[in-house]
Coordinates of C-alpha atoms and ligand atoms in Angstrom, one line a residue:
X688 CA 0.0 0.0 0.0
X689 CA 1.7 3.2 -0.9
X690 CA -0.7 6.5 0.0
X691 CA -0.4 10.4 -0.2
X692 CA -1.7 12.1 2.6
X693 CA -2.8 15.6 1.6
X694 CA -4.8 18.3 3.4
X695 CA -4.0 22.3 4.2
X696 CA -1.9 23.5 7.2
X697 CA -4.1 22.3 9.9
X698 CA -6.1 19.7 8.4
X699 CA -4.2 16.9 10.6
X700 CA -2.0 15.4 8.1
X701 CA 0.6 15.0 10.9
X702 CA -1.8 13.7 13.8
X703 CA -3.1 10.9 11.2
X704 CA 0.0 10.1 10.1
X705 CA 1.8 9.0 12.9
X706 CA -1.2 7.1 13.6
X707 CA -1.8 5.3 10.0
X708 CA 1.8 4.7 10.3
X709 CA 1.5 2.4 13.1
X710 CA -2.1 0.6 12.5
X711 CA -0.9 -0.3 8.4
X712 CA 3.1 -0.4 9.7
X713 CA 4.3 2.0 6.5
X714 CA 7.0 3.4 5.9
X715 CA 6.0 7.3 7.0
X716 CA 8.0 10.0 5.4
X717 CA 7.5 13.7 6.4
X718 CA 8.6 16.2 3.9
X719 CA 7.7 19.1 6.3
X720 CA 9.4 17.0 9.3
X721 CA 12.6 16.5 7.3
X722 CA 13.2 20.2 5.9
X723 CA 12.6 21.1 10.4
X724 CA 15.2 18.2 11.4
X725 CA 17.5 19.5 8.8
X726 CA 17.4 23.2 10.0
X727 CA 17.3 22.2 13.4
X728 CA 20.8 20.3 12.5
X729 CA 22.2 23.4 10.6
X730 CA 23.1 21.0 7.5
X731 CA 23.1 21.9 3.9
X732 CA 19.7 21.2 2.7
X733 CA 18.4 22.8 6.0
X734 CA 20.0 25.9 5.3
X735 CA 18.7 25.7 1.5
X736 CA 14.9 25.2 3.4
X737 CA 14.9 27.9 6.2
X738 CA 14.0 30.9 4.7
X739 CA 11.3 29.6 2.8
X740 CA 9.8 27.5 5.3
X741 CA 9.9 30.3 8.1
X742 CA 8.0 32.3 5.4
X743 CA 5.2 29.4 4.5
X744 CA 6.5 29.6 0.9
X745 CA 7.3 26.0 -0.5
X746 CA 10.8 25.2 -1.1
X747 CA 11.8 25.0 -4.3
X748 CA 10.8 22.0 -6.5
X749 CA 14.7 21.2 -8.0
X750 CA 15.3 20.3 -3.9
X751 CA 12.2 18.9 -2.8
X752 CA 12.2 16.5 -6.0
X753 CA 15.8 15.6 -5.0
X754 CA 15.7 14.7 -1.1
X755 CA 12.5 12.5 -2.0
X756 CA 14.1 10.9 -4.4
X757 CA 17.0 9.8 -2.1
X758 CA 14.9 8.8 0.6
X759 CA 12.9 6.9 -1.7
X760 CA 16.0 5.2 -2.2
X761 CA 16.8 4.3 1.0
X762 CA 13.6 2.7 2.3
X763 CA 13.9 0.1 4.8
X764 CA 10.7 -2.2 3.7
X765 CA 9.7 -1.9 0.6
X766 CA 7.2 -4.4 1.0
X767 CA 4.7 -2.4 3.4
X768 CA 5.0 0.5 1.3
X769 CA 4.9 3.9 2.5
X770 CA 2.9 6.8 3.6
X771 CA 4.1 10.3 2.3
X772 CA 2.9 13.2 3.5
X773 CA 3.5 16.6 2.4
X774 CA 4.0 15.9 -1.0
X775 CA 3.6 16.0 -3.8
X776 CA 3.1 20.0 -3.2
X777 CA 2.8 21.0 -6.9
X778 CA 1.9 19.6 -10.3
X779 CA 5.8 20.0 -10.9
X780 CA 6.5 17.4 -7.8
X781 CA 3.6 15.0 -9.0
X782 CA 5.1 14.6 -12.4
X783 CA 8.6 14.5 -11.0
X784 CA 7.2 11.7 -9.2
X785 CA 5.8 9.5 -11.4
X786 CA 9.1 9.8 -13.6
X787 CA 11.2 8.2 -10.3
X788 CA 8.7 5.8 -9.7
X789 CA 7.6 4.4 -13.1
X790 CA 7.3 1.0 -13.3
X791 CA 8.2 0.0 -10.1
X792 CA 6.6 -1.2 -6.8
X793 CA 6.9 2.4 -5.7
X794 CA 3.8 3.8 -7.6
X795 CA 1.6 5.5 -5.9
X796 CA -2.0 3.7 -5.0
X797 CA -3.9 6.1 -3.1
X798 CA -4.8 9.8 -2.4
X799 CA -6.1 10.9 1.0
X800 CA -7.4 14.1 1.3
X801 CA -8.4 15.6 4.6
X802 CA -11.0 17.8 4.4
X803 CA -11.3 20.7 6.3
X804 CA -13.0 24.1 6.2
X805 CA -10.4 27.2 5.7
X806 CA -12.1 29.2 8.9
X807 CA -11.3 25.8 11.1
X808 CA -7.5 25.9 10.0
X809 CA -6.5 29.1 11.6
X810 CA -7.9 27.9 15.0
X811 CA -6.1 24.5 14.9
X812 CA -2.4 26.3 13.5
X813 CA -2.6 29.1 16.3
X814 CA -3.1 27.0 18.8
X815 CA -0.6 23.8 17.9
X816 CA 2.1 23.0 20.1
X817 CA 5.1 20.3 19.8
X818 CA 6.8 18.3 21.9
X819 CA 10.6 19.2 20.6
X820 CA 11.6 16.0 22.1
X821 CA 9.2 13.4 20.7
X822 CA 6.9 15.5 18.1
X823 CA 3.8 14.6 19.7
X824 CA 0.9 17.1 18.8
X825 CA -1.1 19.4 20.8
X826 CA -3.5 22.1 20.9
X827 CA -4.1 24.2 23.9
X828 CA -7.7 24.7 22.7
X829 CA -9.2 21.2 21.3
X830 CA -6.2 18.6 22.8
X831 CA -4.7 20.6 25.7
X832 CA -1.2 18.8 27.7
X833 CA -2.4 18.0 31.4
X834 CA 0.6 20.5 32.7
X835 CA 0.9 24.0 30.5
X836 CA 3.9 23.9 28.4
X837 CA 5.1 20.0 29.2
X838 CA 4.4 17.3 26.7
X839 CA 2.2 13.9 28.9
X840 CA 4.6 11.4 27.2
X841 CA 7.7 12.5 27.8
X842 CA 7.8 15.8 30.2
X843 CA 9.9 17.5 28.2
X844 CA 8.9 21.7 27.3
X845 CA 6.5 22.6 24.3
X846 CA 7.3 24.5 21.9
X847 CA 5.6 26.6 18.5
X848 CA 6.5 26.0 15.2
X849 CA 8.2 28.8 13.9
X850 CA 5.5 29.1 11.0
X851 CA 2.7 28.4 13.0
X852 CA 2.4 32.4 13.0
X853 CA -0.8 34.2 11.0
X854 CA 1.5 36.1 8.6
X855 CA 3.0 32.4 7.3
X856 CA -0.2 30.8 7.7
X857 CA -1.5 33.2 5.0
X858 CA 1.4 32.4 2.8
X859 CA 0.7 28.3 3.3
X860 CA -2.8 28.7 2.6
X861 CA -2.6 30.6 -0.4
X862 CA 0.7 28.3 -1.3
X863 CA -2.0 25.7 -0.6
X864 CA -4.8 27.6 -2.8
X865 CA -2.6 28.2 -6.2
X866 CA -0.4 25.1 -6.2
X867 CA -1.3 22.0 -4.4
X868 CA -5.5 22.2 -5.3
X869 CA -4.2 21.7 -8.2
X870 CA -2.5 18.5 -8.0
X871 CA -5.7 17.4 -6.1
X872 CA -8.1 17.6 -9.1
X873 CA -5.2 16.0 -11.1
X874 CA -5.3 12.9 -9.2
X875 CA -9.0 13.2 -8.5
X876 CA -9.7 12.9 -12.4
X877 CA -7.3 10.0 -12.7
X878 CA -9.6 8.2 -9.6
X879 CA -7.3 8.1 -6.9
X880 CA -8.6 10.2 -4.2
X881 CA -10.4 9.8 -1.4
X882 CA -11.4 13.0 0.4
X883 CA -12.5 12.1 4.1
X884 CA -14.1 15.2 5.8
X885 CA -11.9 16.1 8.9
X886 CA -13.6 18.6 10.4
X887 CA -14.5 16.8 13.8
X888 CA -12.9 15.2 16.4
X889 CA -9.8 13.0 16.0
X890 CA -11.3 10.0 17.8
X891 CA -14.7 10.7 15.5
X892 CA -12.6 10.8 12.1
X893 CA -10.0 7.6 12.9
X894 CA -12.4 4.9 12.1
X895 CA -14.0 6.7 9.3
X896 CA -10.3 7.0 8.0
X897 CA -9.4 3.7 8.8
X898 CA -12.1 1.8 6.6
X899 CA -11.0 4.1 4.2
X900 CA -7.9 2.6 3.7
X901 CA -8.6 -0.8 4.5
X902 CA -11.0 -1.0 1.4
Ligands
LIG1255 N1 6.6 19.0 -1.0 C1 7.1 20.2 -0.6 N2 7.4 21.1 -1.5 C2 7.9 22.3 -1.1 N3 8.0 22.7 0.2 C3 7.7 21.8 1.2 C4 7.2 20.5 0.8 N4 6.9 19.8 2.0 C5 7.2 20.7 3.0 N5 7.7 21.8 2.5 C6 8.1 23.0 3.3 O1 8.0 22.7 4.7 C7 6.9 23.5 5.3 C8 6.2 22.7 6.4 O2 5.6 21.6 5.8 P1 4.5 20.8 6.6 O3 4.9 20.4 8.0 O4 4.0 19.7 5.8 O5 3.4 21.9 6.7 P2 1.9 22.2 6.8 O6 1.5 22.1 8.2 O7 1.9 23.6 6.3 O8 1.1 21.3 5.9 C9 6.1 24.0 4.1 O9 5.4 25.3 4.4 C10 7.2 24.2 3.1 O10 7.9 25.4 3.3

C-alpha cells in the first residue's frame, strides 16, 4: 500500500499520520518533518529550506524532488510500502514523481485528502504545540497537555513552530490555494482520491479514515 496524505496547514495530516503509520506499519516519510530536522541540525539542505519554510513559501521543486528521491531510495521495507505526507506540493513534484517511480513497486495507489474548512485551519495552527523532544501534537484549545507547556509522554517543554504564525499561515494557505489544489483535481480525475471530511474530532474521524484505507 503506498498512500499520499494531503490536506492544508491544519487539516491533521501529521496527527493521522503518525497514527496510519502504526495501524498499516508503513514506511512514514514527512517532507515538512525532514526540511525542520535539517534546519534544526544546521546542514546543507536545512539551510537551502529555512527561509522559505519560516516564510510558509514552498521550497523549491529542483530540492524537494531531490531529497525525495533519495529517501525513496533508501527505504527500509519496501514491502509495506509507504505513507508520504506533504508531498507532492505542486503539479511540478507529481510529475517529478511518477518519472522516479515508473514502473516499479513504488507507484503511488492512493490519495487521502483531509478535508477541512479554511475558517477551522487558523484555530487549529494558532493553537498547535510540539513536543521538541518526541513530536507529539497538541493544541491548547481542542487537545490541551495535562501540565501547561510539558508534553504527557515524555515531560519534556513545548514548543511553537516557527511558522505556525498568521503572517506564514497566510502564505501556506494561499501556497495551498494556487499550487497543491491543483495536484488534487489532477489525481481526483485520474480516480485516486479519497477526500475524508476532517472537520471533527480526532477519535470521530479515525475509524472513518481507517475503513477508508482498508477498502
Ligand atoms: N513538498 C514540498 N514542497 C515544497 N516545500 C515543502 C514541501 N513539503 C514541505 N515543505 C516546506 O515545509 C513547510 C512545512 O511543511 P508541513 O509540515 O508539511 O506543513 P503544513 O503544516 O503547512 O502542511 C512548508 O510550508 C514548506 O515550506
Amino acid at each position: 500500500m503506498n498512500i499520499f496524505i494531503m490536506g492544508a496547514p491544519g487539516s491533521g495530516k501529521g496527527t493521522f499520520s503518525s497514527r496510519i503509520k502504526e495501524e498499516f506499519d508503513l514506511n512514514h516519510i514527512s517532507t515538512g518533518d525532514i526540511f525542520r530536522a535539517n534546519i534544526a541540525g544546521g546542514t546543507e539542505l536545512g539551510n537551502q529550506a529555512k527561509a522559505y519554510t519560516e516564510k510558509g513559501l514552498l521550497v523549491p521543486d529542483e530540492i524537494t524532488n531531490n531529497m525525495v528521491k533519495d529517501y525513496l531510495s533508501h527505504l527500509k521495507d519496501k514491502k509495506n510500502g509507504y505513507l508520504l505526507d506533504g508531498y507532492p506540493r505542486t503539479l511540478d513534484q507529481a510529475k517529478a514523481f511518477e518519472q522516479m517511480t515508473e514502473g516499479t513497486d513504488l507507484m503511488v495507489d492512493e490519495i487521502i485528502v483531509m478535508d477541512v474548512p479554511f475558517e477551522e485551519l487558523t484555530r487549529r495552527i494558532t493553537g498547535r504545540r510540539m513536543c521538541k523532544q518526541c513530536g507529539e501534537i497538541y493544541n491548547i484549545y481542542s487537545k490541551p497537555p495535562k501540565q501547561e507547556g510539558v508534553c504527557d509522554k515524555c515531560g519534556s517543554v513545548l514548543t511553537q513552530r516557527k511558522d505556525d504564525n498568521e503572517e506564514s499561515l497566510k502564505t501556506r494557505l494561499s501556497e495551498y490555494a494556487k499550487n497543491t489544489e491543483p495536484v488534487i483535481a489532477y489525481y481526483e480525475e485520474k480516480g485516486m482520491v479519497k477526500k475524508i471530511d476532517a472537520t471533527s474530532s480526532i477519535e470521530e474521524i479515525w475509524p472513518i479514515l481507517k475503513e477508508a484505507l482498508s477498502q
